[in-house]
Amino acid sequence: MNIFNSVSTGIARQRVTVEGIVQGVGFRPFVYSLASSLGLGGFVLNESNGVVIEVEGTPARLEAFETGLRDAPPPLARIDRINVEAVTPQNASGFTIAVSRTAAARNTLIAPDAATCDNCLRELLDPADRRYRYPFTNCTNCGPRFTIVEDIPYDRDKTTMQLFTMCPTCRREYENPLDRRFHAQPNACPLCGPHVTLSCLEGRPFQNDAAVRETARLLAAGRILAIKGLGGYHLACDGLNSTAVGRLRGGKRRDAKPFALMVPNLETAHSICRLNEAEATLLHSRRRPIVLLSRRPDCPVPPEVAPHYGTLGLMLPYTPLHHLLLHYFNGLTGSERPAVLVMTSGNGSSEPIAYQDDDALARLAPPAEGWLTHNRAIHVRCDDSVSRIIAGSEQIFRRSRGYAPEPVRLARAFPLPLLACGGHLKNTFCLGKGDQAFVSQHIGDLENVETLLSFREAIAHFQQLFDIHPAIVAYDLHPDYLATKYALELPVPHKIGVQHHHAHIASVLAEHGLEGPVIGVAADGTGYGSDGAVWGGEILLANLVRYERVAHLAYAPLPGGERAVRQPWRMAAAWLQQTFAQSDGEDDFLNLDIPFVAQLDRPRWHVVRQMIDRGLNTPATSSMGRLFDAVAALLGGRYEVAYEGQAAIELEMMAVPDGESYPFTFHERAPAGDGMWQMDPAPALRAITGDLQAGVAPATIAGRFHETMARMLATAVQRAREQSGLKQVALSGGVFQNRLLLERLLQLLQEDGFETYINHQVPPNDGGLSLGQAAVAAALVRSGALQPYD
Ligand code: ZN
Ligand code: ZN
Ligand code: FE
């Protein structure tokens, strides 16, 4: 073997294969520069599995090369694996970028869309640059990716840029390995690339820079515009103009959910919200999510933007078009006020975001009075992502643009290709292959035909991009979920139903590379339980294969099912009725001297009471979300809500903790003997009515209720530890979006010596279910069991 020769001559050659997101992100030029600077010979090329490099030189320099490869890859690259093997030296001189081989397997990853990089931003604002004020400036370090890709391999003719032929100057950049735009597939300039157009209901259209300027002028004048972004259209208006915001809210038929805001820079963000360093870093990251932040007390943003919220969702510009728009808008509104634009998804309530031009024209007027659009097509619909910082780390609520389709890497490989269909609300699905879990972008609530169509299309697209043909399909146990029905119709050999809260807990295990068993705390809105009840306040002992339900929130009636979700007063009355019921069966709570009872619509209550008595459409529920709703209604919150969880969120927003809490009890479930116990908040509800009668402020009561729930769950976890000896705790479920509850519970558990785990890469809400389902189904198939829970 010549390897011995090479040792004696002091020259060695290595073949280095790199897997991960390494194509279309400037990886080969980076390797070329690194190898050349070290005087190494060899080549680099793209292969279907990633990038292959051969380097030849002294061992010390080869080592320096590998260090450089690991330590300073290009910004959009993600290295998952580096494999190094010794090969025979070939007396190579010079380093080259070789022509790509084509191979059958489709294993390279497509990068998520990335915000405009600093170099491109500089060019955008430089009057001497040929891309001065060109809204489609991008390079290998930034720009659109996932949303323009039609198929792989990632080449221009398989993206929506195929319609544009590069001019000679752009082509030279594209072909020069030392250029920042070497093989930048969306490369473009004002001469050869896409352009923007502003069309209004009346008057002639505006083109190019004039279109962006006119858009800014119209926004400053209080108009509402539809603006084409990376993954769909936004509806935009001046974020400080409450009339415009109100009109936008009316036009979207969305009278409660907060609107996201776009501000030109971090300085403006600091002027309206409080940001710590981690929050500023996340806001400014190339993923550019909407970050949830606390308002400053002097924040000038009107309440119409986010009614009843103490937080605002802020994002920074992520395309050159946004940068220019905010720049012009800022120039028009002057320095006395911050430049703040509402940038909310262009859709009606519960419909998917509009991303095709004709659809945007048809669906967004009204409220849109103009359309700032362009001729680079969006191939994949992708909403803005929503994230926050909790305990110093990111926790995502909606994982979409900037994140998808980057896979979550698992500790163990999938035994077979897999599809997990996710839940009903905030749906995502997940395709699994190897040790990669490709969680889709946010699909939405599967409540209408449009969203279901979007779900089907996105699954087909992911299957094609990642070449995954599932042999396992995982789904939620709820028989009426459209995602479940879809799963059951697929011609796939292994179909595995996964309990909702088991999936929530498993999503945490999967992210952290844990197998379990752990103590799982699922605090959630709605999930189908194995006993037919609606679960949502669950203490589980769980590993990836199975779970044991050791405790749950005491059951209460859920009168009217979905109606009770929309009408929190039903939950308040149901909980009070149960709490104050005497043996004579009378509604003793009706004698309480509290505002909720005084205002209760008695005839409506009697109808609901009859439903409960007869068990008509009234499942039992252990939902923590519904208990929060009930307390919100009890404290004078709204009778009806516009979306699931609204009352509970308002309860969190109003809460002012004073360190005090209310009593609660634990008792064995009837019939006794199954070993399961219940967490009963009835003593707390009695104490709350007492506080209400004593005139304690609702904000204080809300604070004490949060403290009570944190202590109750912490106590339940302690009991589960006594029972099991486990000290690792995984917490998930939509109710843990509640910062006050989650932070306090984490604190109590950590003080008590528990190791706590929460979701970071996928949402704790139902957007994270698909990953959990995938992890459970994979573990089950690996274990040889094809049906769970037997
Ligand atoms: Zn760039
Ligand atoms: Zn050009
Ligand atoms: Fe859930």
Short mmCIF file of N, CA and C and ligand atoms in Angstrom, two decimals, residues 116-117 119-120 138-142 180-181, ligand 1:
data_model
loop_
_atom_site.label_atom_id
_atom_site.label_comp_id
_atom_site.label_asym_id
_atom_site.label_seq_id
_atom_site.Cartn_x
_atom_site.Cartn_y
_atom_site.Cartn_z
N THR A 116 -31.33 38.62 3.70
CA THR A 116 -30.29 39.35 2.98
C THR A 116 -29.04 39.51 3.84
N CYS A 117 -27.88 39.13 3.28
CA CYS A 117 -26.64 39.20 4.07
C CYS A 117 -26.08 40.63 4.07
N ASN A 119 -23.22 41.81 3.01
CA ASN A 119 -22.60 42.23 1.75
C ASN A 119 -23.64 42.65 0.72
N CYS A 120 -24.70 41.88 0.62
CA CYS A 120 -25.76 42.24 -0.34
C CYS A 120 -26.46 43.53 0.08
N ASN A 138 -29.11 38.99 -4.21
CA ASN A 138 -28.83 37.85 -3.31
C ASN A 138 -27.48 37.26 -3.67
N CYS A 139 -27.02 36.31 -2.89
CA CYS A 139 -25.75 35.65 -3.18
C CYS A 139 -25.77 34.25 -2.55
N THR A 140 -24.65 33.55 -2.58
CA THR A 140 -24.69 32.19 -2.00
C THR A 140 -24.88 32.22 -0.49
N ASN A 141 -24.70 33.38 0.13
CA ASN A 141 -24.87 33.45 1.58
C ASN A 141 -26.27 33.90 1.99
N CYS A 142 -27.13 34.20 1.03
CA CYS A 142 -28.46 34.70 1.40
C CYS A 142 -29.43 34.52 0.26
N ARG A 180 -18.61 35.67 -4.81
CA ARG A 180 -19.63 35.40 -3.80
C ARG A 180 -20.89 34.82 -4.44
N ARG A 181 -21.02 34.95 -5.73
CA ARG A 181 -22.24 34.47 -6.40
C ARG A 181 -21.98 33.22 -7.24
ZN ZN B 1 -25.94 37.96 0.10
#
